[in-house]
């Protein structure tokens, strides 16, 4: 039978004690991480959410207490009361390593079965096991710290925005389905048979309505849902620090967000972030880094060598340029030693896997550079290129030719791969960056049609509106992204508040008036009752926590994550529901035919 904790009250968490507490009697609760039985001495590492403290038992201990300590096993829940003493054998690996508790009252509160894996070494166990027993894995010190850090980030966010006069307003979790770029998760209605709610991809429409309602500054730690393929930095449900402001422009919103970032980094990591945060236009980011979320912690910028390439006899380059494309290059300083021919072949296969037709290269390991297309060059042309690029002996140069946008995208991806392989990316460096002057439309190269690059409520730049019907490539959005070390944390924009312009935007998206009225009529109607100029942004709390914690995946900062097929291994979600529920909802399931039949 388990012992009661009646009469015991926790003094503090395990890791909160130090040498200043020596001689004090304390009470601690927690889980047994390890028990060491040395015969006449027993030590127990007691763990709670704060960390570990050592419990000590010896021949002077009460016999019953000593026997209980002897029986204690990993992951049992126990309570201990005793006097803090200085340890003879100190452990510099933990904050409480200078002290121990000489136990005079020990209780076994709950007995555990042998766990399916060792909690403190769960990193080496497969996801199929750890995620099935996620509540055990969360006891791991690293994951516990991540969840506590996520909590701290959320608290700092609330404190900061509350102090700046923002009002926290909860928006509905069951809403009308509206197009926002990804598939909706839908919820059938029992009362309104045949109709469905959608789980919000974002609170976008509702937070705009709070501005029209006059609340002026809105904030919410909003739960969002998107039915899309998962990856390391994406979950089907996520949280964003969502805000909206009235009577502002883009600079005001960005300045407000910067204040939060500066406070956050100081209070979580003790890091001072320079303000104002650097800004870069979308076009500059794409041309220099091949990405709209560039990692600026290292150089190796993309160079345009189209003018040089067009003068050569290399038909691959010339054809790309003739088709309106470009030839792009990166110089991997000191890369010749790393990139043997075998390694270059592997990099070429990777480039082809992301859409490249091939990968040209120059490897300058010896006195004379080895160029993969040298036979197509006239005398002096290779030297001219190396001089233009600033390449030296010991360097490697990689070149891609294609449609300009595609070539840039490929080179941007290769830039990151090469930098990682050469160890060029510094640790503990926090490069925040604003991306501005975003394109309003983007060209779908498969259909050769212009499609919206943002949600339909994004305000175009005033001097771009004239090009909406004539040249969509010239239309810029009053939109901006916040990037950290190559990871997009946030998107924001000013919103359309003019009924005619909003209707125009819907029409440009290919929507008929009937569809506009059905999906967005209530929002367009609200504009008739006067809307203040407003805008906002949503900062990804999960991604922010992932980066601050140095985690490799969102799973490491989410308490109960989904796996790649969007299932949750612990609870077994999603699951079938019974026929009674289906009948109430008016839903009939179609039998899925076996693909092998």
XYZ file of C-alpha atoms in Angstrom:
597
model
C 0.000 0.000 0.000
C 1.315 3.443 -0.931
C 2.383 5.863 1.774
C 0.411 9.028 2.395
C 2.045 12.440 2.139
C -0.177 13.746 4.921
C 1.746 16.146 7.131
C 4.354 16.893 4.470
C 4.501 20.165 2.544
C 7.049 20.809 -0.165
C 9.674 23.333 0.940
C 10.852 24.076 -2.616
C 11.695 22.270 -5.848
C 14.719 19.966 -5.854
C 17.123 22.146 -7.840
C 16.368 25.289 -5.837
C 18.559 24.326 -2.880
C 22.268 25.166 -2.484
C 24.974 25.614 0.141
C 23.002 28.440 1.749
C 20.465 25.810 2.861
C 22.965 23.603 4.717
C 21.584 22.737 8.146
C 17.967 23.411 7.181
C 15.279 20.728 7.307
C 13.425 20.490 4.004
C 10.764 18.392 2.289
C 10.958 17.408 -1.380
C 8.773 15.328 -3.695
C 9.623 13.708 -7.007
C 10.599 10.670 -9.049
C 13.508 8.312 -8.465
C 15.934 8.799 -11.322
C 18.564 6.453 -9.917
C 19.130 4.427 -6.758
C 22.632 3.353 -5.749
C 22.882 0.685 -3.030
C 26.400 0.513 -1.550
C 25.478 -1.786 1.324
C 25.630 0.488 4.350
C 25.025 3.543 2.178
C 22.133 4.243 -0.212
C 21.908 7.254 -2.509
C 18.812 8.264 -4.482
C 18.817 10.908 -7.219
C 15.430 12.546 -6.790
C 14.053 14.359 -9.835
C 11.265 16.886 -10.248
C 10.631 19.450 -12.960
C 13.450 21.698 -11.699
C 16.222 19.103 -11.700
C 17.893 16.638 -9.326
C 18.931 16.514 -5.679
C 20.689 13.629 -3.924
C 19.025 11.851 -1.000
C 21.358 10.076 1.409
C 20.703 7.133 3.754
C 23.251 5.394 6.053
C 23.565 3.119 9.081
C 22.331 5.937 11.309
C 19.054 6.130 9.355
C 15.887 4.627 10.814
C 15.790 0.934 9.848
C 12.346 1.170 8.238
C 13.380 4.232 6.245
C 16.593 2.515 5.148
C 14.657 -0.546 3.950
C 12.230 1.639 1.990
C 15.142 3.409 0.316
C 16.656 -0.006 -0.455
C 13.434 -1.066 -2.215
C 13.008 2.118 -4.262
C 13.300 1.727 -8.019
C 13.528 3.971 -11.055
C 10.493 6.217 -11.693
C 8.825 5.534 -8.342
C 7.198 8.608 -6.829
C 8.594 9.344 -3.366
C 8.589 12.007 -0.667
C 11.571 12.814 1.520
C 12.177 14.989 4.547
C 15.613 15.652 5.923
C 18.462 18.029 6.648
C 20.561 19.617 3.918
C 24.258 18.757 4.277
C 27.438 19.416 2.312
C 28.430 16.462 0.152
C 31.800 14.803 0.606
C 31.958 13.733 -3.054
C 30.688 16.692 -5.064
C 29.133 16.603 -8.528
C 29.874 19.653 -10.652
C 27.527 18.409 -13.404
C 24.349 19.467 -11.578
C 23.413 22.722 -9.763
C 22.824 20.862 -6.477
C 26.057 18.884 -6.720
C 27.545 20.416 -3.561
C 24.756 19.236 -1.265
C 22.611 16.255 -0.301
C 19.632 15.578 1.955
C 20.210 13.400 5.050
C 16.757 11.782 5.074
C 14.816 11.248 8.305
C 11.377 10.657 6.747
C 10.950 8.735 3.513
C 7.696 7.695 1.881
C 6.938 5.649 -1.205
C 3.949 7.432 -2.712
C 3.505 5.441 -5.932
C 5.189 2.321 -7.321
C 6.026 2.172 -11.056
C 6.372 -0.799 -13.337
C 9.698 -1.123 -15.134
C 9.422 1.618 -17.794
C 9.763 0.700 -21.505
C 12.912 2.842 -21.737
C 15.332 4.663 -19.439
C 13.942 8.173 -19.101
C 17.278 9.948 -18.774
C 18.514 8.233 -21.961
C 15.324 8.477 -24.016
C 17.081 10.373 -26.839
C 18.523 7.088 -28.051
C 15.143 5.336 -28.234
C 12.961 5.281 -31.366
C 9.966 7.608 -31.767
C 7.586 4.671 -32.057
C 8.313 3.893 -28.387
C 8.971 7.294 -26.835
C 5.945 8.973 -28.417
C 3.707 6.082 -27.367
C 4.830 6.743 -23.797
C 5.198 10.489 -24.215
C 4.233 11.188 -20.593
C 7.345 9.229 -19.578
C 9.589 10.876 -22.150
C 8.503 14.288 -20.866
C 10.238 13.432 -17.583
C 13.539 13.576 -19.459
C 15.467 16.615 -18.221
C 16.043 18.020 -21.719
C 12.377 17.826 -22.724
C 11.261 19.150 -19.342
C 13.506 22.188 -19.786
C 12.144 22.731 -23.303
C 8.537 22.740 -22.098
C 9.442 25.101 -19.236
C 11.204 27.395 -21.714
C 8.145 27.385 -23.954
C 6.073 28.384 -20.919
C 8.530 31.193 -20.177
C 8.322 32.481 -23.762
C 4.522 32.526 -23.542
C 4.647 34.412 -20.231
C 7.110 36.984 -21.570
C 4.871 37.504 -24.603
C 1.788 38.087 -22.472
C 3.628 40.387 -20.080
C 5.121 42.437 -22.921
C 1.942 42.913 -24.902
C -0.161 43.522 -21.791
C 2.324 46.238 -20.789
C 1.857 47.802 -24.227
C -1.929 48.066 -23.873
C -2.889 45.007 -25.910
C -6.135 43.255 -25.048
C -6.209 39.455 -25.098
C -9.313 38.345 -26.967
C -10.209 34.718 -27.649
C -11.505 34.058 -31.147
C -13.676 31.055 -32.117
C -12.186 27.596 -32.603
C -15.056 26.467 -34.849
C -15.419 28.840 -37.761
C -16.602 29.095 -41.332
C -14.342 27.438 -43.873
C -12.486 30.074 -45.904
C -9.556 29.648 -48.312
C -6.253 30.393 -46.574
C -3.751 28.358 -48.545
C -3.850 24.961 -46.806
C -6.590 22.376 -46.349
C -8.954 22.914 -43.437
C -9.624 20.457 -40.661
C -13.416 20.263 -40.606
C -15.921 19.482 -37.847
C -19.390 18.160 -38.803
C -22.396 19.816 -37.179
C -25.050 17.602 -35.585
C -27.553 20.460 -35.310
C -26.994 21.768 -38.844
C -26.991 18.447 -40.657
C -24.728 18.376 -43.684
C -22.865 21.528 -42.666
C -19.349 21.765 -41.292
C -17.273 24.042 -39.137
C -13.576 24.492 -39.887
C -10.798 24.692 -37.337
C -8.996 28.021 -37.878
C -5.807 28.102 -39.917
C -5.350 31.469 -38.221
C -7.612 33.987 -36.443
C -7.104 36.358 -39.394
C -10.675 37.477 -40.089
C -11.716 37.644 -36.452
C -8.761 39.719 -35.347
C -9.521 42.192 -38.148
C -13.064 42.360 -36.859
C -11.768 43.265 -33.387
C -10.143 46.296 -35.002
C -13.409 47.268 -36.681
C -15.065 46.788 -33.275
C -12.703 49.403 -31.838
C -10.465 47.387 -29.517
C -7.400 48.979 -31.148
C -4.781 46.467 -29.959
C -5.473 42.740 -29.928
C -3.255 39.853 -28.842
C -3.875 36.142 -28.479
C -1.795 33.019 -28.059
C -3.849 31.442 -30.789
C -4.178 27.760 -31.641
C -4.109 27.207 -35.399
C -4.712 24.140 -37.558
C -3.562 23.230 -41.049
C -4.078 19.918 -42.823
C -0.770 19.758 -44.669
C 2.227 17.469 -44.881
C 4.390 17.494 -41.777
C 8.115 18.171 -41.486
C 10.600 18.924 -38.703
C 9.396 22.518 -38.260
C 5.697 21.920 -38.922
C 2.852 20.357 -36.928
C -0.834 20.135 -37.936
C -1.748 22.175 -34.850
C 0.441 25.017 -33.685
C 0.433 28.193 -31.616
C 1.172 31.697 -32.746
C 1.582 34.915 -30.815
C -1.052 36.755 -32.797
C -1.438 40.543 -32.766
C -3.297 43.276 -34.591
C -3.013 47.075 -34.272
C -5.099 50.020 -35.484
C -3.954 53.436 -36.725
C -0.492 52.136 -37.591
C 1.746 51.362 -40.539
C 4.181 48.515 -41.197
C 6.979 50.236 -39.284
C 4.835 50.544 -36.152
C 4.013 46.837 -36.169
C 7.614 45.838 -36.787
C 8.870 48.159 -34.038
C 6.394 46.614 -31.587
C 7.529 43.111 -32.514
C 11.181 44.110 -32.169
C 10.578 45.285 -28.611
C 9.214 41.836 -27.808
C 12.168 40.052 -29.459
C 14.719 42.190 -27.578
C 12.972 41.500 -24.252
C 12.554 37.810 -25.041
C 16.182 37.138 -25.945
C 17.457 39.026 -22.899
C 15.164 37.268 -20.426
C 15.535 33.757 -21.845
C 19.152 33.524 -23.022
C 20.738 36.695 -21.671
C 21.458 37.759 -25.261
C 21.371 41.406 -26.329
C 19.778 41.798 -29.760
C 20.702 44.934 -31.664
C 17.731 47.126 -32.504
C 16.581 48.121 -35.025
C 16.748 44.654 -36.546
C 18.315 44.606 -40.017
C 15.977 44.796 -43.007
C 16.341 43.331 -46.471
C 14.012 43.496 -49.443
C 12.572 40.290 -50.842
C 14.410 40.812 -54.147
C 17.768 41.309 -52.407
C 17.228 38.195 -50.281
C 16.422 36.067 -53.317
C 19.283 37.419 -55.442
C 21.947 37.112 -52.730
C 20.768 34.093 -50.760
C 18.309 32.253 -53.011
C 15.709 32.302 -50.243
C 13.055 34.578 -48.763
C 14.206 33.368 -45.330
C 17.969 33.685 -45.669
C 20.464 32.478 -43.108
C 22.798 35.474 -42.787
C 25.136 33.954 -40.192
C 27.679 33.224 -42.920
C 28.683 34.731 -46.269
C 28.992 32.682 -49.498
C 26.545 34.867 -51.396
C 25.104 33.871 -54.761
C 26.825 35.564 -57.695
C 25.282 36.243 -61.105
C 27.725 35.257 -63.847
C 25.243 35.416 -66.737
C 27.122 38.144 -68.632
C 30.344 36.127 -68.493
C 28.574 32.842 -69.330
C 26.798 34.291 -72.371
C 30.160 35.081 -73.993
C 31.409 31.501 -73.712
C 30.757 28.608 -76.089
C 29.175 26.458 -73.382
C 25.752 25.737 -74.878
C 24.174 24.748 -71.537
C 24.787 28.231 -70.149
C 23.882 30.030 -73.375
C 20.593 28.150 -73.794
C 19.515 28.978 -70.245
C 20.200 32.667 -70.836
C 18.472 32.609 -74.236
C 15.367 31.192 -72.536
C 15.277 34.193 -70.221
C 17.131 32.427 -67.427
C 20.420 33.037 -65.651
C 23.667 31.422 -64.543
C 24.367 31.572 -60.797
C 27.421 30.594 -58.767
C 28.644 30.260 -55.190
C 32.244 30.147 -54.025
C 32.977 27.701 -51.219
C 36.086 29.205 -49.630
C 38.512 26.428 -48.717
C 36.096 23.893 -50.165
C 38.454 22.149 -52.612
C 39.883 19.842 -49.959
C 36.442 18.790 -48.745
C 34.866 18.333 -52.154
C 36.540 15.419 -53.865
C 35.094 14.253 -57.179
C 33.037 11.645 -55.307
C 31.689 14.292 -52.941
C 30.848 16.589 -55.860
C 28.961 13.742 -57.567
C 26.894 13.326 -54.405
C 26.194 17.072 -54.285
C 25.194 16.942 -57.962
C 22.673 14.185 -57.270
C 21.227 16.267 -54.461
C 20.980 19.272 -56.789
C 19.123 17.170 -59.350
C 16.805 15.988 -56.597
C 15.690 19.580 -55.987
C 15.190 20.364 -59.671
C 18.602 21.149 -61.164
C 19.447 19.824 -64.613
C 23.034 19.452 -63.504
C 25.807 21.066 -61.468
C 28.877 22.624 -63.042
C 31.929 23.094 -60.842
C 35.474 24.374 -60.548
C 37.724 22.638 -58.023
C 40.963 24.516 -57.421
C 42.893 22.069 -55.262
C 46.220 22.050 -57.137
C 48.193 24.661 -59.012
C 45.750 24.500 -61.919
C 41.987 24.586 -61.315
C 39.903 21.598 -62.462
C 36.839 22.884 -64.342
C 34.028 20.512 -65.388
C 33.286 22.571 -68.540
C 36.814 23.768 -69.353
C 36.786 22.274 -72.860
C 34.064 24.736 -73.859
C 36.078 27.765 -72.722
C 38.448 29.901 -74.726
C 41.839 30.921 -73.398
C 41.557 33.369 -70.517
C 37.858 32.851 -69.868
C 38.328 30.637 -66.819
C 40.813 33.079 -65.317
C 38.357 35.917 -65.931
C 35.603 34.029 -64.101
C 37.822 33.152 -61.136
C 38.908 36.770 -60.919
C 35.299 37.993 -61.091
C 34.279 35.620 -58.281
C 37.349 36.305 -56.147
C 38.104 32.569 -56.104
C 41.552 31.414 -54.996
C 43.519 28.204 -54.835
C 41.835 25.951 -52.249
C 38.322 27.095 -53.194
C 35.476 25.283 -54.938
C 32.908 26.935 -57.196
C 29.454 25.500 -57.926
C 27.303 26.749 -60.815
C 23.678 26.248 -61.849
C 21.898 27.547 -64.969
C 18.112 27.623 -65.339
C 15.115 29.911 -65.155
C 16.234 32.717 -62.862
C 13.893 31.978 -59.990
C 14.587 28.252 -60.159
C 18.347 28.733 -60.377
C 18.260 31.002 -57.330
C 16.159 28.557 -55.338
C 18.504 25.660 -56.158
C 21.593 27.680 -55.314
C 19.997 28.824 -52.066
C 19.496 25.203 -51.012
C 23.010 24.190 -52.096
C 24.455 27.167 -50.215
C 23.043 25.793 -46.958
C 24.220 22.237 -47.664
C 27.764 23.341 -48.501
C 27.929 25.644 -45.483
C 26.899 22.821 -43.150
C 29.367 20.393 -44.683
C 32.187 22.934 -44.389
C 31.241 23.906 -40.826
C 30.709 27.537 -41.823
C 27.561 28.166 -39.751
C 28.481 29.607 -36.336
C 26.677 28.425 -33.221
C 25.149 30.726 -30.617
C 24.643 33.496 -33.157
C 21.184 35.046 -33.448
C 20.623 36.795 -36.766
C 17.132 38.251 -36.825
C 16.123 39.820 -40.129
C 13.089 41.566 -41.580
C 12.176 40.744 -45.186
C 10.247 43.649 -46.741
C 8.711 44.725 -50.064
C 7.214 41.303 -50.652
C 5.759 40.506 -54.093
C 1.980 40.543 -54.086
C 1.687 37.835 -56.752
C 3.940 34.965 -57.739
C 4.108 33.237 -61.115
C 3.094 29.591 -61.228
C 5.597 28.295 -63.773
C 3.513 25.177 -64.429
C 0.410 27.110 -65.468
C 2.146 30.417 -66.308
C -0.502 32.191 -64.245
C -0.086 34.737 -61.471
C -1.355 33.602 -58.079
C -1.659 35.447 -54.761
C 1.414 35.197 -52.539
C -0.502 36.225 -49.390
C -3.943 35.957 -47.856
C -6.597 37.978 -49.716
C -6.790 40.743 -47.080
C -3.206 41.955 -47.628
C -2.887 45.599 -48.653
C -0.857 46.337 -51.800
C 1.612 49.198 -51.688
C -0.150 52.359 -52.808
C 2.135 52.946 -55.784
C 1.551 49.336 -56.920
C -2.230 49.414 -57.137
C -2.050 50.897 -60.637
C -0.440 47.653 -61.887
C -3.086 45.233 -60.582
C -4.620 44.809 -64.050
C -1.627 45.600 -66.247
C 1.556 44.076 -64.775
C 1.221 41.844 -61.720
C 5.000 41.381 -61.504
C 5.285 45.000 -60.363
C 2.743 44.757 -57.541
C 4.323 44.819 -54.087
C 2.552 44.063 -50.829
C 2.580 45.994 -47.582
C 3.843 42.768 -46.042
C 6.890 41.617 -44.117
C 8.413 38.473 -42.648
C 10.562 38.020 -39.552
C 13.379 35.507 -40.033
C 15.795 34.008 -37.502
C 18.857 32.072 -38.699
C 17.134 30.991 -41.896
C 13.814 30.068 -40.274
C 10.644 32.073 -40.895
C 9.104 33.054 -37.562
C 6.383 35.414 -38.630
C 4.427 36.982 -41.446
C 2.617 40.271 -41.181
C 0.966 42.930 -43.280
C -1.310 45.911 -43.429
C -4.909 44.951 -44.262
C -7.314 46.141 -46.921
C -10.101 48.254 -45.434
C -11.697 49.556 -48.620
C -14.718 47.582 -49.852
C -14.063 48.185 -53.554
C -10.397 47.237 -53.316
C -11.199 44.134 -51.281
C -13.772 43.004 -53.854
C -11.209 43.697 -56.580
C -8.685 41.445 -54.804
C -11.207 38.612 -54.558
C -11.920 38.949 -58.277
C -8.202 38.812 -59.099
C -8.101 35.528 -57.196
C -10.683 34.175 -59.633
C -13.671 34.388 -57.304
C -17.155 35.176 -58.606
C -19.405 37.592 -56.717
C -21.586 34.731 -55.484
C -18.552 32.993 -53.992
C -17.301 36.272 -52.463
C -20.676 36.856 -50.799
C -20.872 33.278 -49.531
C -17.368 33.137 -48.043
C -16.533 36.711 -47.094
C -19.745 38.706 -47.329
C -19.838 39.466 -43.607
C -16.329 40.950 -43.693
C -16.955 43.063 -46.794
C -20.210 44.297 -45.216
C -18.334 45.335 -42.068
C -16.160 47.706 -44.085
C -19.309 49.724 -44.824
C -19.416 50.681 -41.154
C -15.952 52.284 -41.169
C -12.740 50.485 -40.449
C -9.578 52.021 -39.004
C -6.349 51.423 -40.900
C -4.886 48.325 -39.294
C -2.383 45.526 -39.641
C -0.745 42.802 -37.670
C 1.312 39.662 -37.603
C 1.565 36.218 -36.069
C 4.818 35.004 -34.511
C 5.240 31.221 -34.443
C 5.584 30.323 -30.766
C 6.565 26.716 -31.503
C 9.333 27.630 -33.951
C 10.594 30.371 -31.656
C 10.795 27.897 -28.785
C 12.496 25.336 -31.020
C 15.246 27.773 -31.994
C 15.781 29.198 -28.510
C 15.999 25.676 -27.057
C 18.340 24.547 -29.832
C 15.948 21.691 -30.594
C 16.071 19.769 -33.852
C 12.297 19.492 -34.274
C 9.029 21.037 -33.137
C 8.319 17.703 -31.420
C 10.928 18.622 -28.820
C 9.030 21.735 -27.686
C 5.441 20.444 -28.001
C 4.096 18.391 -25.115
C 2.071 15.913 -27.172
C 3.113 16.138 -30.834
C 1.908 14.395 -33.954
C 4.124 12.234 -36.171
C 4.588 12.575 -39.926
C 1.229 11.038 -40.852
C -0.515 13.454 -38.427
C -1.350 10.722 -35.896
C -0.633 10.811 -32.181
C 0.920 7.536 -31.092
C 0.133 7.902 -27.404
C -3.655 8.266 -27.574
C -4.155 6.643 -30.977
C -5.728 9.733 -32.571
C -7.283 9.922 -35.073
C -9.679 7.061 -34.435
C -12.936 5.695 -35.792
C -16.215 6.764 -34.218
C -19.191 4.491 -33.773
C -22.224 4.218 -36.036
C -24.519 6.057 -33.615
C -22.347 9.180 -33.783
C -22.118 8.937 -37.561
C -25.901 8.627 -37.849
C -26.422 11.681 -35.623
C -24.113 13.641 -37.879
C -25.744 12.344 -41.054
C -22.445 10.904 -42.276
C -21.994 7.663 -44.185
C -18.506 6.290 -44.724
C -17.583 4.924 -48.129
C -15.688 1.664 -48.072
C -12.165 2.141 -49.353
C -11.284 -0.509 -51.894
C -8.139 -2.502 -51.379
C -5.564 -1.215 -53.885
C -4.417 -4.801 -54.457
C -7.857 -5.945 -55.645
